[in-house]
Coordinates of C-alpha atoms in Angstrom, one line a residue:
M106 CA -2.4 -22.6 9.1
N107 CA -1.4 -19.0 8.3
S108 CA -1.0 -17.6 4.8
T109 CA 2.8 -17.5 5.1
T110 CA 3.0 -21.2 5.7
E111 CA 0.5 -21.8 2.9
N112 CA 2.8 -19.8 0.5
Q113 CA 5.8 -21.9 1.5
I114 CA 4.3 -25.3 1.1
T115 CA 3.5 -26.5 -2.4
P116 CA 2.6 -29.9 -3.9
S117 CA 5.3 -29.6 -6.6
R118 CA 7.7 -32.2 -5.1
I119 CA 4.8 -34.6 -4.6
M120 CA 3.7 -34.2 -8.2
E121 CA 7.3 -34.4 -9.5
V122 CA 7.8 -37.8 -7.9
G123 CA 4.3 -39.1 -8.2
M124 CA 4.2 -38.4 -12.0
G125 CA 7.8 -39.2 -12.5
F126 CA 6.9 -42.3 -14.6
W127 CA 5.9 -39.9 -17.4
A128 CA 9.5 -38.6 -17.8
S129 CA 11.0 -42.0 -17.2
K130 CA 8.9 -43.7 -19.9
T131 CA 9.6 -40.9 -22.4
L132 CA 13.3 -41.3 -22.0
L133 CA 13.2 -45.1 -21.9
T134 CA 11.2 -45.2 -25.1
A135 CA 13.6 -42.8 -26.9
V136 CA 16.5 -45.0 -25.8
K137 CA 14.8 -48.2 -27.0
M138 CA 14.0 -46.6 -30.4
G139 CA 17.7 -45.6 -30.8
L140 CA 16.9 -41.9 -31.1
F141 CA 20.1 -40.7 -29.5
T142 CA 22.2 -43.0 -31.6
H143 CA 20.7 -41.6 -34.8
L144 CA 21.3 -38.0 -33.5
A145 CA 24.9 -38.8 -32.7
N146 CA 25.6 -38.5 -36.4
G147 CA 24.3 -35.0 -36.6
K148 CA 21.3 -32.7 -36.3
L149 CA 18.0 -34.0 -37.8
S150 CA 14.6 -32.4 -38.5
G151 CA 11.4 -33.7 -36.9
K152 CA 10.5 -35.1 -40.3
E153 CA 13.8 -37.0 -40.6
I154 CA 13.4 -38.4 -37.1
Q155 CA 9.9 -39.4 -37.9
E156 CA 11.1 -41.4 -40.9
K157 CA 14.0 -43.1 -39.1
L158 CA 11.8 -44.1 -36.1
N159 CA 8.6 -44.8 -38.0
L160 CA 6.6 -42.3 -35.9
H161 CA 3.0 -41.1 -36.4
D162 CA 2.3 -37.4 -37.1
R163 CA 0.1 -37.0 -34.0
S164 CA 2.6 -36.9 -31.1
L165 CA 5.8 -36.4 -33.0
F166 CA 6.7 -32.9 -31.7
D167 CA 5.2 -33.5 -28.3
F168 CA 7.6 -36.5 -27.9
L169 CA 10.7 -34.6 -29.2
D170 CA 9.9 -31.4 -27.4
T171 CA 9.4 -33.3 -24.1
L172 CA 12.9 -34.6 -24.5
V173 CA 14.1 -31.0 -25.1
A174 CA 12.2 -29.8 -21.9
L175 CA 13.8 -32.6 -19.9
G176 CA 17.2 -31.6 -21.1
F177 CA 18.1 -34.7 -23.2
L178 CA 17.8 -33.0 -26.6
N179 CA 18.8 -29.5 -27.9
R180 CA 16.6 -27.8 -30.5
S181 CA 16.8 -24.8 -32.8
G182 CA 13.6 -23.5 -34.5
L183 CA 10.1 -24.7 -33.8
K184 CA 8.1 -27.7 -34.9
E185 CA 8.3 -28.1 -38.7
N186 CA 11.2 -25.6 -38.9
A187 CA 13.1 -27.2 -36.0
T188 CA 16.3 -29.3 -36.0
Y189 CA 17.2 -31.5 -33.0
S190 CA 20.5 -32.6 -31.6
N191 CA 21.7 -34.5 -28.5
S192 CA 22.6 -32.8 -25.3
E193 CA 26.2 -33.4 -24.1
D194 CA 25.3 -36.1 -21.7
S195 CA 22.9 -37.9 -24.1
N196 CA 25.6 -37.8 -26.8
L197 CA 28.2 -39.4 -24.5
F198 CA 26.1 -41.9 -22.6
L199 CA 23.1 -42.8 -24.9
D200 CA 24.8 -43.4 -28.3
K201 CA 25.0 -47.2 -28.8
N202 CA 28.2 -46.8 -30.8
K203 CA 30.2 -45.3 -28.0
P204 CA 32.0 -47.4 -25.3
S205 CA 30.5 -45.0 -22.8
Y206 CA 27.0 -46.1 -23.6
I207 CA 24.9 -46.8 -20.5
G208 CA 21.6 -47.4 -22.3
G209 CA 21.8 -51.2 -21.7
I210 CA 20.5 -50.8 -18.2
L211 CA 17.8 -48.4 -19.5
E212 CA 16.8 -50.9 -22.2
M213 CA 16.6 -53.6 -19.5
S214 CA 14.6 -51.3 -17.3
N215 CA 12.1 -50.6 -20.2
N216 CA 11.8 -54.2 -21.3
R217 CA 11.7 -55.9 -17.9
L218 CA 11.7 -53.7 -14.7
Y219 CA 9.1 -51.1 -15.8
P220 CA 6.1 -53.6 -15.9
F221 CA 7.3 -55.5 -12.8
W222 CA 7.3 -52.3 -10.7
N223 CA 3.6 -52.1 -11.3
N224 CA 3.3 -54.9 -8.7
L225 CA 5.4 -53.3 -6.0
E226 CA 2.3 -53.3 -3.7
E227 CA 2.1 -57.1 -4.1
A228 CA 5.8 -57.5 -3.4
L229 CA 5.4 -55.5 -0.2
T230 CA 2.4 -57.5 1.0
T231 CA 3.6 -61.0 0.0
G232 CA 7.4 -60.7 0.2
K233 CA 7.6 -62.6 -3.1
P234 CA 9.3 -61.6 -6.4
Q235 CA 7.2 -60.0 -9.1
N236 CA 9.3 -60.9 -12.1
E237 CA 9.1 -63.9 -14.5
T238 CA 9.0 -66.3 -11.7
K239 CA 5.5 -65.1 -10.7
N240 CA 4.0 -66.8 -13.8
G241 CA 6.0 -70.0 -13.5
G242 CA 9.1 -68.8 -15.2
K243 CA 12.7 -69.7 -14.1
P244 CA 14.4 -67.6 -11.4
L245 CA 16.0 -64.4 -12.6
F246 CA 19.6 -65.6 -13.1
E247 CA 18.6 -69.0 -14.4
A248 CA 16.4 -67.4 -17.0
I249 CA 18.9 -64.8 -18.1
Y250 CA 21.8 -67.2 -18.3
A251 CA 19.8 -69.7 -20.4
D252 CA 19.3 -67.3 -23.3
E253 CA 22.3 -65.7 -24.9
N254 CA 20.5 -62.6 -26.2
R255 CA 19.1 -61.9 -22.8
L256 CA 22.4 -62.6 -21.2
R257 CA 24.2 -60.1 -23.5
E258 CA 21.5 -57.5 -22.8
F259 CA 21.9 -58.1 -19.0
I260 CA 25.7 -58.0 -19.2
N261 CA 25.7 -54.8 -21.3
G262 CA 23.2 -53.3 -18.9
M263 CA 25.3 -54.1 -15.8
S264 CA 28.5 -52.9 -17.5
G265 CA 26.8 -49.7 -18.6
V266 CA 25.5 -48.8 -15.1
Q267 CA 28.8 -49.6 -13.4
I268 CA 31.4 -48.2 -15.8
G269 CA 31.8 -44.9 -14.1
N270 CA 32.2 -46.6 -10.7
F271 CA 34.7 -49.1 -12.2
M272 CA 36.7 -46.3 -13.8
K273 CA 37.0 -44.3 -10.6
L274 CA 37.9 -47.5 -8.6
A275 CA 40.6 -48.5 -11.0
R276 CA 42.0 -45.0 -11.0
D277 CA 41.7 -44.0 -7.3
I278 CA 42.7 -47.2 -5.4
D279 CA 46.4 -47.9 -5.0
F280 CA 46.9 -51.4 -6.5
S281 CA 50.7 -51.1 -6.6
K282 CA 51.2 -53.6 -3.6
Y283 CA 49.0 -56.2 -5.2
D284 CA 50.0 -58.7 -8.0
T285 CA 46.7 -60.5 -8.6
L286 CA 43.0 -59.7 -8.6
C287 CA 39.9 -61.9 -9.0
D288 CA 36.6 -60.2 -10.0
V289 CA 33.8 -62.6 -8.7
G290 CA 30.7 -62.5 -10.8
G291 CA 32.9 -60.7 -13.3
S292 CA 30.2 -60.6 -16.0
G293 CA 31.7 -59.1 -19.2
A294 CA 35.1 -58.5 -17.6
T295 CA 34.6 -54.7 -17.6
L296 CA 36.1 -54.2 -14.1
S297 CA 39.1 -56.5 -14.9
I298 CA 39.7 -54.6 -18.2
L299 CA 39.7 -51.2 -16.5
I300 CA 41.9 -52.3 -13.6
A301 CA 44.3 -54.0 -16.0
K302 CA 44.6 -50.9 -18.2
N303 CA 45.3 -48.7 -15.2
N304 CA 47.6 -51.1 -13.6
P305 CA 49.8 -52.9 -16.2
H306 CA 51.6 -55.0 -13.5
I307 CA 48.5 -56.8 -12.2
K308 CA 47.1 -60.1 -13.4
C309 CA 43.3 -60.4 -13.3
I310 CA 40.8 -63.3 -13.3
S311 CA 37.2 -62.6 -14.3
F312 CA 35.2 -65.4 -12.6
D313 CA 31.6 -66.2 -13.6
L314 CA 29.4 -69.0 -14.8
P315 CA 30.3 -70.9 -18.0
A316 CA 27.7 -69.2 -20.2
V317 CA 29.4 -65.8 -19.5
E318 CA 33.0 -66.8 -20.4
P319 CA 32.7 -66.4 -24.2
I320 CA 31.3 -62.9 -23.8
A321 CA 34.0 -61.9 -21.3
K322 CA 36.7 -63.4 -23.5
E323 CA 35.4 -61.4 -26.5
N324 CA 35.7 -58.2 -24.5
V325 CA 39.2 -59.0 -23.2
T326 CA 40.4 -59.9 -26.7
H327 CA 38.9 -56.6 -28.1
F328 CA 41.1 -54.6 -25.7
G329 CA 44.2 -56.8 -26.3
L330 CA 44.5 -57.8 -22.7
N331 CA 44.6 -61.6 -23.0
D332 CA 48.1 -61.7 -21.5
Q333 CA 46.9 -59.8 -18.4
I334 CA 43.3 -61.1 -17.9
E335 CA 42.2 -64.7 -17.6
T336 CA 38.5 -65.6 -17.9
R337 CA 37.6 -68.5 -15.6
S338 CA 34.4 -70.4 -15.3
G339 CA 32.9 -71.4 -12.0
D340 CA 29.9 -71.2 -9.6
F341 CA 30.5 -69.2 -6.5
F342 CA 27.9 -71.3 -4.6
A343 CA 29.5 -74.6 -5.5
D344 CA 33.1 -73.8 -5.9
E345 CA 35.8 -72.1 -3.8
L346 CA 36.9 -68.7 -5.2
P347 CA 40.2 -68.4 -7.1
K348 CA 43.0 -67.2 -4.8
A349 CA 44.1 -63.7 -5.4
D350 CA 45.6 -60.6 -3.5
V351 CA 42.3 -58.7 -4.2
I352 CA 38.8 -60.1 -4.5
T353 CA 36.2 -57.7 -6.0
M354 CA 32.4 -58.1 -6.1
G355 CA 30.4 -55.5 -8.1
N356 CA 26.7 -55.6 -7.4
I357 CA 26.9 -59.3 -6.3
L358 CA 26.0 -59.3 -2.6
H359 CA 22.7 -57.4 -2.9
D360 CA 21.3 -60.3 -5.0
W361 CA 21.3 -62.7 -2.0
G362 CA 19.9 -63.1 1.5
T363 CA 22.0 -62.7 4.7
K364 CA 23.1 -66.4 4.9
D365 CA 24.4 -66.3 1.3
K366 CA 26.0 -62.9 1.8
L367 CA 28.0 -64.3 4.8
M368 CA 28.9 -67.4 2.8
L369 CA 30.3 -65.3 -0.1
I370 CA 32.2 -62.9 2.2
K371 CA 33.7 -66.0 4.0
K372 CA 34.8 -67.5 0.7
A373 CA 36.5 -64.3 -0.2
Y374 CA 38.3 -64.3 3.1
N375 CA 39.5 -67.8 2.6
A376 CA 40.8 -66.9 -0.9
L377 CA 42.8 -63.9 0.3
P378 CA 46.3 -63.9 1.8
E379 CA 47.1 -61.9 5.0
G380 CA 46.9 -58.2 4.0
G381 CA 44.7 -59.0 1.0
S382 CA 41.6 -57.0 0.3
L383 CA 37.9 -57.7 -0.5
I384 CA 36.3 -54.8 -2.4
I385 CA 32.5 -54.6 -2.5
I386 CA 30.9 -52.2 -5.1
E387 CA 27.3 -51.4 -4.3
N388 CA 24.8 -48.6 -3.9
I389 CA 25.6 -48.6 -0.2
I390 CA 22.7 -47.2 1.9
D391 CA 23.7 -44.5 4.4
D392 CA 23.7 -45.7 8.0
E393 CA 20.8 -43.3 8.9
R394 CA 18.8 -44.8 6.0
N395 CA 17.4 -41.4 4.9
K396 CA 19.7 -40.0 2.2
N397 CA 20.6 -42.6 -0.5
A398 CA 17.2 -42.9 -2.1
F399 CA 18.6 -44.8 -5.0
G400 CA 20.2 -47.4 -2.8
L401 CA 16.9 -47.9 -0.9
M402 CA 14.9 -48.2 -4.2
M403 CA 17.5 -50.7 -5.5
S404 CA 16.7 -52.7 -2.4
L405 CA 13.0 -52.6 -3.3
N406 CA 14.1 -53.7 -6.8
M407 CA 15.8 -56.7 -5.3
A408 CA 12.5 -57.6 -3.6
I409 CA 10.8 -57.5 -7.0
E410 CA 13.6 -59.5 -8.7
T411 CA 14.9 -62.0 -6.1
D412 CA 13.8 -64.3 -3.4
E413 CA 15.9 -62.9 -0.6
G414 CA 18.2 -60.1 -1.9
Y415 CA 18.4 -56.6 -0.4
D416 CA 20.9 -53.7 -0.3
F417 CA 22.7 -52.7 2.9
T418 CA 24.5 -50.1 4.9
L419 CA 28.2 -49.9 5.8
S420 CA 27.2 -50.9 9.4
D421 CA 25.5 -54.0 8.1
F422 CA 28.6 -55.0 6.1
K423 CA 31.0 -54.3 9.0
Q424 CA 29.1 -56.7 11.1
W425 CA 29.3 -59.5 8.4
A426 CA 33.0 -58.7 7.9
Q427 CA 33.8 -59.1 11.6
E428 CA 31.8 -62.4 11.7
T429 CA 33.9 -63.8 8.8
G430 CA 37.3 -62.6 10.2
F431 CA 38.0 -59.2 8.5
N432 CA 39.3 -56.7 11.0
N433 CA 39.7 -53.4 9.0
T434 CA 36.9 -52.0 6.9
R435 CA 36.6 -48.6 5.2
M436 CA 34.3 -47.0 2.5
M437 CA 35.1 -44.7 -0.4
H438 CA 32.5 -42.9 -2.5
L439 CA 32.5 -43.7 -6.2
T440 CA 30.0 -42.0 -8.5
G441 CA 26.4 -41.0 -7.9
P442 CA 24.8 -43.3 -5.2
A443 CA 27.5 -46.0 -5.4
S444 CA 30.4 -46.7 -3.0
A445 CA 33.1 -49.2 -2.5
I446 CA 33.8 -51.0 0.8
I447 CA 37.3 -52.2 1.3
A448 CA 37.8 -55.0 3.9
V449 CA 41.4 -56.0 4.6
K450 CA 42.3 -59.5 6.0

């Protein structure tokens, strides 16, 4: 190897990814402690933050200044003379009192996913989930839906991570030719709310298990959209889907294996009229499987969390769509690694 090549190749990328859990855990801890919510009210000194979060002297400034170096906090002054404030993105997305808060998914990542990912090797060698079920607990959704506090945390997490995608979908797709929409696995009704606000003519159904309906109804009532959005209970495995001009599924298909994916797509096809559309919102993996790292890692997360779930490419979905009767499929990019696939009956 010549000296020129040696100068060009560095281990920095390897170290950045390999030690990435340091940065991740620092941010997740700050979110869990509510640091960014406190700072949304104005600048605070290190001492004031220490008192609010009950922190020890030893690592106080290392913790806060790491968040400065990572770009999540701004600072003027140094150590005892410093004041700290939120960066623009932290202030918008990590303040629990703002509707734009996405910290729910980060809270869930800290409380659940972080320890489970320590067993990725076992997931890869056994093909079995590494979550609560490993120690005799209930399967993921059964456990979450049985506990209202965990269910609310899960719904807030899913809504937070999807809100940017839902906003873009509601704004950028022409819904003018449709009168009705059903969001399957509608969770807290976030997608229905955004579509209804952007399209006053459309009637929406947010369809999910009975335990979810009170939470969805609360959200719909909060936005004053009871006349436009119906919350309906059902089980998409046991029941047929409500009939509508548009069926949406946000991060639903990746939870299940191929057989169940096909079943859900077929149920959507049956519930749609001719010319109706099925819209899938997922972190669609690129067909070459070498660009959307987040989508690929989400698929690994499904291996850790579910029995058979996995994420997929547009080509994968086109094959399933053709098998179930759809003849026209296209994809539109949403935000970050997420996309929507629109299949027309």
